[in-house]
mmCIF file of C-alpha atoms and ligand atoms in Angstrom:
data_model
loop_
_atom_site.group_PDB
_atom_site.id
_atom_site.type_symbol
_atom_site.label_atom_id
_atom_site.label_comp_id
_atom_site.label_asym_id
_atom_site.label_seq_id
_atom_site.Cartn_x
_atom_site.Cartn_y
_atom_site.Cartn_z
ATOM 1 C CA MET A 1 111.492 119.857 98.236
ATOM 2 C CA LYS A 2 115.413 119.494 98.410
ATOM 3 C CA ASN A 3 115.883 118.106 101.965
ATOM 4 C CA ILE A 4 115.010 114.595 103.167
ATOM 5 C CA THR A 5 115.863 112.841 105.907
ATOM 6 C CA VAL A 6 115.188 109.336 106.690
ATOM 7 C CA ILE A 7 114.868 107.571 110.220
ATOM 8 C CA GLY A 8 116.310 104.005 109.950
ATOM 9 C CA ALA A 9 118.845 102.157 108.587
ATOM 10 C CA GLY A 10 117.491 99.020 108.466
ATOM 11 C CA THR A 11 116.430 97.306 104.641
ATOM 12 C CA MET A 12 113.563 99.869 104.050
ATOM 13 C CA GLY A 13 115.325 102.944 105.436
ATOM 14 C CA ASN A 14 118.534 102.375 103.056
ATOM 15 C CA GLY A 15 116.566 102.025 100.164
ATOM 16 C CA ILE A 16 114.751 104.443 100.464
ATOM 17 C CA ALA A 17 118.155 106.759 100.756
ATOM 18 C CA HIS A 18 119.043 105.159 97.832
ATOM 19 C CA VAL A 19 116.268 106.466 95.498
ATOM 20 C CA PHE A 20 115.860 109.778 97.306
ATOM 21 C CA ALA A 21 119.529 110.351 97.051
ATOM 22 C CA MET A 22 119.212 109.436 92.699
ATOM 23 C CA LYS A 23 116.943 111.774 92.121
ATOM 24 C CA GLY A 24 119.120 114.434 93.218
ATOM 25 C CA PHE A 25 117.275 114.872 96.620
ATOM 26 C CA ALA A 26 119.216 115.940 99.697
ATOM 27 C CA VAL A 27 119.549 112.966 101.971
ATOM 28 C CA VAL A 28 120.445 112.802 105.368
ATOM 29 C CA LEU A 29 120.597 109.263 106.805
ATOM 30 C CA VAL A 30 119.491 108.829 110.647
ATOM 31 C CA ASP A 31 120.093 105.668 112.768
ATOM 32 C CA ILE A 32 120.781 105.070 116.815
ATOM 33 C CA SER A 33 123.190 102.878 115.923
ATOM 34 C CA GLN A 34 126.910 103.826 113.672
ATOM 35 C CA ALA A 35 127.461 100.836 112.908
ATOM 36 C CA ALA A 36 123.701 100.329 110.797
ATOM 37 C CA LEU A 37 124.382 103.057 109.240
ATOM 38 C CA ASP A 38 127.984 101.924 107.595
ATOM 39 C CA LYS A 39 126.354 98.510 106.662
ATOM 40 C CA ALA A 40 123.611 100.855 105.397
ATOM 41 C CA LEU A 41 125.597 103.014 103.286
ATOM 42 C CA GLY A 42 127.532 99.446 101.920
ATOM 43 C CA THR A 43 124.128 98.296 100.445
ATOM 44 C CA ILE A 44 123.491 101.612 98.964
ATOM 45 C CA GLU A 45 127.308 101.093 96.941
ATOM 46 C CA LYS A 46 126.810 97.719 96.539
ATOM 47 C CA ASN A 47 123.138 98.115 94.872
ATOM 48 C CA LEU A 48 124.232 101.123 93.095
ATOM 49 C CA ASP A 49 126.953 98.545 91.132
ATOM 50 C CA ARG A 50 124.340 96.152 90.730
ATOM 51 C CA MET A 51 123.238 99.069 88.532
ATOM 52 C CA VAL A 52 125.976 100.391 86.720
ATOM 53 C CA ARG A 53 126.872 96.730 86.074
ATOM 54 C CA LYS A 54 123.400 96.917 84.428
ATOM 55 C CA GLU A 55 124.035 99.442 82.505
ATOM 56 C CA LYS A 56 121.393 101.226 83.868
ATOM 57 C CA ILE A 57 123.059 104.005 85.835
ATOM 58 C CA SER A 58 126.576 105.366 85.280
ATOM 59 C CA GLU A 59 129.673 105.541 87.082
ATOM 60 C CA ALA A 60 129.434 109.434 87.969
ATOM 61 C CA ASP A 61 125.280 108.742 88.332
ATOM 62 C CA LYS A 62 126.971 106.153 91.551
ATOM 63 C CA ALA A 63 129.249 109.101 92.275
ATOM 64 C CA ALA A 64 127.017 111.760 92.604
ATOM 65 C CA THR A 65 124.167 109.273 94.180
ATOM 66 C CA LEU A 66 126.576 108.938 97.030
ATOM 67 C CA ARG A 67 127.862 112.428 97.777
ATOM 68 C CA ASN A 68 124.033 113.141 98.118
ATOM 69 C CA VAL A 69 123.305 111.045 101.297
ATOM 70 C CA VAL A 70 125.481 111.505 104.892
ATOM 71 C CA THR A 71 124.771 110.298 107.914
ATOM 72 C CA SER A 72 124.135 111.189 111.395
ATOM 73 C CA THR A 73 123.262 109.539 115.178
ATOM 74 C CA ASP A 74 121.124 112.587 116.145
ATOM 75 C CA LEU A 75 117.776 112.411 115.190
ATOM 76 C CA ALA A 76 116.830 116.113 116.369
ATOM 77 C CA SER A 77 119.966 117.712 114.152
ATOM 78 C CA GLY A 78 119.495 115.523 111.477
ATOM 79 C CA VAL A 79 115.705 116.916 110.779
ATOM 80 C CA LYS A 80 116.638 120.688 111.406
ATOM 81 C CA ASN A 81 116.678 121.331 107.649
ATOM 82 C CA ALA A 82 113.962 118.977 106.088
ATOM 83 C CA ASP A 83 111.352 119.821 104.447
ATOM 84 C CA LEU A 84 110.057 115.171 104.505
ATOM 85 C CA VAL A 85 111.228 113.073 106.827
ATOM 86 C CA VAL A 86 110.816 109.759 106.381
ATOM 87 C CA GLU A 87 110.750 107.494 109.135
ATOM 88 C CA ALA A 88 111.509 103.907 108.530
ATOM 89 C CA ALA A 89 112.199 102.167 111.802
ATOM 90 C CA THR A 90 111.355 98.853 113.474
ATOM 91 C CA GLU A 91 107.819 98.444 113.307
ATOM 92 C CA ARG A 92 106.593 98.981 116.490
ATOM 93 C CA LEU A 93 103.923 101.688 117.875
ATOM 94 C CA ASP A 94 105.605 102.801 121.298
ATOM 95 C CA LEU A 95 109.016 103.308 119.418
ATOM 96 C CA LYS A 96 106.962 105.089 116.571
ATOM 97 C CA LEU A 97 105.110 106.971 118.496
ATOM 98 C CA LYS A 98 108.301 108.281 120.620
ATOM 99 C CA ILE A 99 110.378 108.635 117.478
ATOM 100 C CA PHE A 100 107.784 111.051 116.188
ATOM 101 C CA LYS A 101 106.626 113.264 118.431
ATOM 102 C CA GLN A 102 110.970 114.089 118.668
ATOM 103 C CA ILE A 103 111.188 115.017 115.240
ATOM 104 C CA ASP A 104 108.064 117.048 115.774
ATOM 105 C CA GLU A 105 109.962 118.815 118.302
ATOM 106 C CA ALA A 106 113.188 119.434 116.244
ATOM 107 C CA ALA A 107 111.845 119.497 111.967
ATOM 108 C CA PRO A 108 110.580 122.775 110.371
ATOM 109 C CA GLU A 109 107.437 123.561 111.593
ATOM 110 C CA ASN A 110 106.192 123.179 107.432
ATOM 111 C CA ALA A 111 107.755 119.711 106.978
ATOM 112 C CA ILE A 112 105.860 116.859 106.059
ATOM 113 C CA LEU A 113 105.893 113.799 108.527
ATOM 114 C CA ALA A 114 106.032 109.912 106.421
ATOM 115 C CA SER A 115 105.805 106.318 108.354
ATOM 116 C CA ASN A 116 107.008 104.140 105.967
ATOM 117 C CA THR A 117 104.907 102.127 108.731
ATOM 118 C CA SER A 118 103.592 98.314 107.100
ATOM 119 C CA SER A 119 100.420 98.392 108.622
ATOM 120 C CA ILE A 120 100.718 100.456 112.135
ATOM 121 C CA SER A 121 97.719 103.591 112.251
ATOM 122 C CA ILE A 122 99.004 106.976 110.616
ATOM 123 C CA THR A 123 96.198 108.303 112.493
ATOM 124 C CA LYS A 124 97.620 107.251 115.773
ATOM 125 C CA ILE A 125 100.920 108.315 115.023
ATOM 126 C CA ALA A 126 99.649 111.548 113.662
ATOM 127 C CA ALA A 127 98.490 112.148 117.474
ATOM 128 C CA ALA A 128 101.888 111.676 119.308
ATOM 129 C CA THR A 129 102.582 115.249 117.197
ATOM 130 C CA ASN A 130 101.172 118.694 116.328
ATOM 131 C CA ARG A 131 100.510 118.729 113.121
ATOM 132 C CA PRO A 132 98.547 116.035 111.601
ATOM 133 C CA GLU A 133 97.738 116.951 108.672
ATOM 134 C CA LYS A 134 100.725 116.686 107.639
ATOM 135 C CA VAL A 135 101.722 113.526 108.528
ATOM 136 C CA ILE A 136 101.129 110.288 106.193
ATOM 137 C CA GLY A 137 101.403 106.846 105.181
ATOM 138 C CA MET A 138 104.493 106.813 102.276
ATOM 139 C CA HIS A 139 105.367 103.138 101.925
ATOM 140 C CA PHE A 140 107.481 101.922 99.565
ATOM 141 C CA PHE A 141 108.632 98.062 99.066
ATOM 142 C CA ASN A 142 111.436 95.633 99.180
ATOM 143 C CA PRO A 143 113.733 96.274 97.108
ATOM 144 C CA VAL A 144 112.620 99.024 96.939
ATOM 145 C CA PRO A 145 114.865 100.142 94.136
ATOM 146 C CA VAL A 146 113.088 97.348 92.115
ATOM 147 C CA MET A 147 109.467 98.141 93.226
ATOM 148 C CA LYS A 148 107.510 100.442 91.450
ATOM 149 C CA LEU A 149 104.906 100.435 94.513
ATOM 150 C CA VAL A 150 104.366 103.454 96.956
ATOM 151 C CA GLU A 151 101.227 102.923 99.122
ATOM 152 C CA VAL A 152 100.391 106.130 99.974
ATOM 153 C CA ILE A 153 98.601 106.363 103.146
ATOM 154 C CA ASN A 154 95.571 109.135 104.095
ATOM 155 C CA GLY A 155 95.308 109.948 108.324
ATOM 156 C CA TYR A 156 92.697 111.019 109.628
ATOM 157 C CA GLY A 157 93.188 114.170 109.631
ATOM 158 C CA THR A 158 96.101 114.285 106.666
ATOM 159 C CA SER A 159 95.301 117.082 104.356
ATOM 160 C CA LYS A 160 94.590 117.030 100.736
ATOM 161 C CA ALA A 161 97.109 119.156 100.157
ATOM 162 C CA VAL A 162 100.254 116.925 101.889
ATOM 163 C CA THR A 163 98.773 113.896 100.255
ATOM 164 C CA ALA A 164 98.435 115.835 97.019
ATOM 165 C CA GLU A 165 101.977 116.566 96.856
ATOM 166 C CA ILE A 166 103.698 113.398 98.216
ATOM 167 C CA MET A 167 101.526 111.297 95.141
ATOM 168 C CA GLU A 168 103.384 114.116 92.623
ATOM 169 C CA LEU A 169 106.643 113.230 94.916
ATOM 170 C CA SER A 170 106.159 109.292 94.570
ATOM 171 C CA GLU A 171 106.046 109.951 90.654
ATOM 172 C CA HIS A 172 109.010 112.518 90.381
ATOM 173 C CA LEU A 173 110.811 109.580 92.224
ATOM 174 C CA GLY A 174 109.475 107.063 89.236
ATOM 175 C CA LYS A 175 106.875 105.236 91.410
ATOM 176 C CA VAL A 176 103.722 104.316 90.966
ATOM 177 C CA PRO A 177 101.800 105.496 94.049
ATOM 178 C CA VAL A 178 98.504 104.742 95.029
ATOM 179 C CA GLU A 179 95.587 106.129 97.433
ATOM 180 C CA ILE A 180 95.007 104.187 100.462
ATOM 181 C CA LYS A 181 92.914 104.773 103.846
ATOM 182 C CA ASP A 182 94.089 103.581 107.271
ATOM 183 C CA TYR A 183 92.728 101.074 108.185
ATOM 184 C CA PRO A 184 94.935 97.832 109.559
ATOM 185 C CA GLY A 185 97.469 96.541 107.094
ATOM 186 C CA PHE A 186 96.184 98.811 104.141
ATOM 187 C CA ALA A 187 95.931 97.072 101.591
ATOM 188 C CA ALA A 188 99.072 95.630 100.484
ATOM 189 C CA ASN A 189 99.849 93.896 103.242
ATOM 190 C CA ARG A 190 95.569 93.204 104.274
ATOM 191 C CA MET A 191 96.122 90.329 101.092
ATOM 192 C CA LEU A 192 100.045 89.478 101.028
ATOM 193 C CA MET A 193 100.257 88.546 104.951
ATOM 194 C CA PRO A 194 97.056 85.761 104.960
ATOM 195 C CA LEU A 195 98.089 84.303 101.920
ATOM 196 C CA LEU A 196 101.499 83.801 104.172
ATOM 197 C CA ASN A 197 100.065 83.101 106.967
ATOM 198 C CA GLU A 198 98.862 80.582 105.366
ATOM 199 C CA ALA A 199 101.754 78.774 103.617
ATOM 200 C CA PHE A 200 102.821 78.530 107.410
ATOM 201 C CA TYR A 201 99.918 76.377 108.206
ATOM 202 C CA THR A 202 100.300 74.378 104.727
ATOM 203 C CA LEU A 203 103.876 74.228 105.998
ATOM 204 C CA TYR A 204 102.901 73.204 109.446
ATOM 205 C CA GLU A 205 100.249 70.524 108.546
ATOM 206 C CA GLY A 206 102.182 68.956 107.407
ATOM 207 C CA VAL A 207 100.301 69.055 103.517
ATOM 208 C CA ALA A 208 103.023 69.381 101.701
ATOM 209 C CA GLY A 209 107.169 70.907 102.230
ATOM 210 C CA VAL A 210 109.249 74.029 102.063
ATOM 211 C CA GLN A 211 110.136 73.807 98.419
ATOM 212 C CA GLU A 212 107.400 72.511 97.201
ATOM 213 C CA ILE A 213 105.008 74.983 98.550
ATOM 214 C CA ASP A 214 106.899 78.034 97.294
ATOM 215 C CA THR A 215 107.157 75.576 93.293
ATOM 216 C CA VAL A 216 103.432 75.807 93.213
ATOM 217 C CA MET A 217 103.142 79.761 93.807
ATOM 218 C CA LYS A 218 105.703 80.509 91.370
ATOM 219 C CA LEU A 219 105.042 78.109 89.282
ATOM 220 C CA GLY A 220 100.837 78.124 89.557
ATOM 221 C CA MET A 221 100.767 81.285 89.822
ATOM 222 C CA GLY A 222 103.477 83.048 88.349
ATOM 223 C CA HIS A 223 104.819 84.891 91.481
ATOM 224 C CA PRO A 224 108.868 85.164 91.063
ATOM 225 C CA MET A 225 109.236 84.336 94.772
ATOM 226 C CA GLY A 226 107.276 81.937 96.297
ATOM 227 C CA PRO A 227 105.535 83.106 99.699
ATOM 228 C CA LEU A 228 107.953 80.905 101.805
ATOM 229 C CA GLN A 229 111.076 82.525 100.574
ATOM 230 C CA LEU A 230 108.922 86.053 100.638
ATOM 231 C CA ALA A 231 108.817 85.635 103.700
ATOM 232 C CA ASP A 232 112.705 85.301 104.911
ATOM 233 C CA PHE A 233 112.969 88.178 102.235
ATOM 234 C CA VAL A 234 110.337 90.481 104.302
ATOM 235 C CA GLY A 235 111.617 88.931 107.929
ATOM 236 C CA LEU A 236 109.718 86.795 109.588
ATOM 237 C CA ASP A 237 109.339 89.767 112.830
ATOM 238 C CA VAL A 238 108.225 91.554 110.687
ATOM 239 C CA CYS A 239 105.720 89.409 109.470
ATOM 240 C CA LEU A 240 104.505 88.401 113.035
ATOM 241 C CA ALA A 241 104.301 92.192 113.606
ATOM 242 C CA ILE A 242 102.031 92.522 111.126
ATOM 243 C CA LEU A 243 99.366 90.053 111.848
ATOM 244 C CA ASN A 244 99.134 90.963 115.313
ATOM 245 C CA VAL A 245 98.634 94.584 113.532
ATOM 246 C CA LEU A 246 95.710 92.288 111.635
ATOM 247 C CA LYS A 247 93.856 90.419 114.413
ATOM 248 C CA ASP A 248 93.626 92.942 116.847
ATOM 249 C CA GLY A 249 92.682 95.881 113.976
ATOM 250 C CA PHE A 250 90.305 94.048 113.180
ATOM 251 C CA GLY A 251 89.459 91.887 116.678
ATOM 252 C CA ASN A 252 88.981 88.960 113.688
ATOM 253 C CA PRO A 253 90.765 85.562 114.673
ATOM 254 C CA LYS A 254 91.525 84.722 111.143
ATOM 255 C CA TYR A 255 94.523 86.540 110.771
ATOM 256 C CA ALA A 256 95.988 84.500 114.009
ATOM 257 C CA PRO A 257 100.037 84.148 113.027
ATOM 258 C CA CYS A 258 100.668 80.446 112.588
ATOM 259 C CA PRO A 259 102.554 79.175 115.985
ATOM 260 C CA LEU A 260 105.469 78.332 113.330
ATOM 261 C CA LEU A 261 105.594 81.301 112.718
ATOM 262 C CA VAL A 262 105.356 82.250 116.387
ATOM 263 C CA ASN A 263 108.032 79.825 117.226
ATOM 264 C CA MET A 264 110.456 81.112 114.120
ATOM 265 C CA VAL A 265 110.888 83.960 115.521
ATOM 266 C CA ALA A 266 110.551 83.622 119.308
ATOM 267 C CA ALA A 267 114.344 81.579 118.069
ATOM 268 C CA GLY A 268 115.608 84.264 116.532
ATOM 269 C CA LYS A 269 115.166 82.450 112.956
ATOM 270 C CA LEU A 270 114.006 85.730 111.096
ATOM 271 C CA GLY A 271 114.667 84.741 107.560
ATOM 272 C CA ARG A 272 117.900 86.109 105.355
ATOM 273 C CA LYS A 273 118.501 89.512 107.668
ATOM 274 C CA THR A 274 119.808 86.688 110.769
ATOM 275 C CA GLY A 275 120.857 83.753 107.877
ATOM 276 C CA GLU A 276 118.221 81.473 108.839
ATOM 277 C CA GLY A 277 114.874 81.095 108.149
ATOM 278 C CA PHE A 278 112.437 78.363 105.925
ATOM 279 C CA TYR A 279 115.664 78.646 103.940
ATOM 280 C CA ASN A 280 119.263 78.941 105.008
ATOM 281 C CA TYR A 281 121.393 81.558 103.590
ATOM 282 C CA GLN A 282 124.332 80.801 105.300
ATOM 283 C CA GLY A 283 125.996 79.118 102.607
ATOM 284 C CA ALA A 284 127.404 80.413 99.845
ATOM 285 C CA GLY A 285 125.897 80.067 96.084
ATOM 286 C CA LYS A 286 122.537 81.662 94.658
ATOM 287 C CA ASP A 287 121.112 78.221 95.285
ATOM 288 C CA LEU A 288 118.489 77.980 97.572
ATOM 289 C CA VAL A 289 118.828 75.518 100.230
ATOM 290 C CA VAL A 290 116.165 74.448 102.750
ATOM 291 C CA ALA A 291 116.731 75.147 106.488
ATOM 292 C CA GLU A 292 117.725 71.965 108.052
ATOM 293 C CA GLN A 293 114.635 72.377 110.263
ATOM 294 C CA PHE A 294 112.462 71.460 107.046
ATOM 295 C CA ALA A 295 114.611 69.827 105.449
HETATM 296 N N1 3HC B 301 118.614 97.051 94.245
HETATM 297 C C1 3HC B 301 118.643 97.524 93.278
HETATM 298 N N2 3HC B 301 118.491 95.943 92.164
HETATM 299 C C2 3HC B 301 117.588 94.886 92.738
HETATM 300 C C3 3HC B 301 118.017 94.988 94.569
HETATM 301 C C4 3HC B 301 118.281 95.475 94.296
HETATM 302 N N3 3HC B 301 117.889 95.238 95.844
HETATM 303 N N4 3HC B 301 117.644 93.212 93.751
HETATM 304 C C5 3HC B 301 117.638 92.948 92.314
HETATM 305 N N5 3HC B 301 117.200 94.034 91.366
HETATM 306 C C6 3HC B 301 117.802 94.370 90.160
HETATM 307 C C7 3HC B 301 118.606 93.315 89.752
HETATM 308 O O1 3HC B 301 119.178 94.695 89.164
HETATM 309 C C8 3HC B 301 117.121 93.359 88.482
HETATM 310 O O2 3HC B 301 117.406 94.822 87.290
HETATM 311 P P1 3HC B 301 116.935 93.455 86.200
HETATM 312 O O3 3HC B 301 115.180 93.015 86.048
HETATM 313 O O4 3HC B 301 116.824 95.049 85.284
HETATM 314 O O5 3HC B 301 118.179 93.092 85.165
HETATM 315 C C9 3HC B 301 116.318 92.541 89.183
HETATM 316 O O6 3HC B 301 116.275 93.518 90.003
HETATM 317 C C10 3HC B 301 116.045 91.566 88.954
HETATM 318 O O7 3HC B 301 117.585 90.542 89.732
HETATM 319 P P2 3HC B 301 117.291 89.587 89.657
HETATM 320 O O8 3HC B 301 117.342 89.066 88.579
HETATM 321 O O9 3HC B 301 118.843 88.976 90.535
HETATM 322 O O10 3HC B 301 116.754 88.786 90.922
HETATM 323 P P3 3HC B 301 115.400 88.034 90.308
HETATM 324 O O11 3HC B 301 114.987 87.735 89.093
HETATM 325 O O12 3HC B 301 114.822 87.047 91.454
HETATM 326 O O13 3HC B 301 113.842 89.461 91.302
HETATM 327 C C11 3HC B 301 113.147 90.671 93.284
HETATM 328 C C12 3HC B 301 114.466 89.834 91.859
HETATM 329 C C13 3HC B 301 113.047 91.888 92.152
HETATM 330 C C14 3HC B 301 113.377 90.956 94.712
HETATM 331 C C15 3HC B 301 112.154 89.312 92.626
HETATM 332 O O14 3HC B 301 112.462 87.974 93.074
HETATM 333 C C16 3HC B 301 111.053 90.049 93.145
HETATM 334 O O15 3HC B 301 109.824 90.497 92.183
HETATM 335 N N6 3HC B 301 110.063 89.318 94.983
HETATM 336 C C17 3HC B 301 108.868 89.430 94.631
HETATM 337 C C18 3HC B 301 109.464 90.549 95.569
HETATM 338 C C19 3HC B 301 107.995 91.567 96.371
HETATM 339 O O16 3HC B 301 107.209 90.527 96.848
HETATM 340 N N7 3HC B 301 108.397 92.709 97.456
HETATM 341 C C20 3HC B 301 107.511 93.156 98.716
HETATM 342 C C21 3HC B 301 107.430 92.664 99.744
HETATM 343 S S1 3HC B 301 106.051 92.695 100.772
HETATM 344 C C22 3HC B 301 107.020 94.561 101.338
HETATM 345 O O17 3HC B 301 108.176 95.124 100.795
HETATM 346 C C23 3HC B 301 106.194 95.048 101.874
HETATM 347 C C24 3HC B 301 106.322 95.346 103.290
HETATM 348 O O18 3HC B 301 105.429 96.392 103.830
HETATM 349 C C25 3HC B 301 106.100 93.966 104.708
#
């Protein structure tokens, strides 16, 4: 594989483009918004700078990585030479089905089509294409350049050869792939989201405050971030979408999203990306500041 097209220039898309480009792949990063593409290139450069500062890569590696990424606002031309397409668009089934239909029409016949979806059925996505055996989940974790895990999700019709190729490719990227079956939330989010949801309820019911909840999990369980900070980092809209997939997919109300989360998303407080969630990210400085609502 040489040519990788990444669809979606958000947090996950730019991270995925970053790791492929650093390994020498030719990457086309596609988004409908030129502004999102420009921002993504800026983020990749900033993250490469951090790696240069930490002496993990050289200035020459940084320059080579940046040279390996081109951008496009046109999906059809962006995928036309792809060996692998990794879709990392917004977590909405209707959107993903539309995108996969378009990719299937424009990408070479032998290209593998992967989705970075965090919980939407790979089997449903594959059904929008004429090549279900070549459709697979490749679920990266944020921040993509740092987190080692890739969940490799086999849809109902994914061929064994395609799975083997994606497992090998993930290892080549320096990641640790694990094979997962295609059920709601796969494995990671099926375990993570109920934990985050319980943290939202713990706050909502007034059992403990924002900092107290995060301190419990950081110092009591050794988590690098508390669950509320992690939810802000993932995006509260993403958490809500995944909890709804779990609730509907299993038909089990135990996954019902906490009303506080629902309200925060309705209010546009989506976490770090909007400047406020459980914490407020607008001020300068590294210290976490609890959002006014919860102070
Ligand atoms: N790009 C590249 N490198 C980065 C980076 C980025 N965006 N962010 C941090 N780093 C590197 C730093 O350079 C540093 O490297 P070093 O250890 O070699 O010096 C290392 O990561 C740690 O960074 P910092 O010291 O600045 O900060 P922290 O020690 O607080 O670590 C963190 C930051 C790695 C994000 C850590 O807090 C963490 O592991 N948090 C939990 C992350 C997590 O759970 N992610 C999964 C989210 S769920 C998901 O993505 C699935 C989805 O479907 C919902």
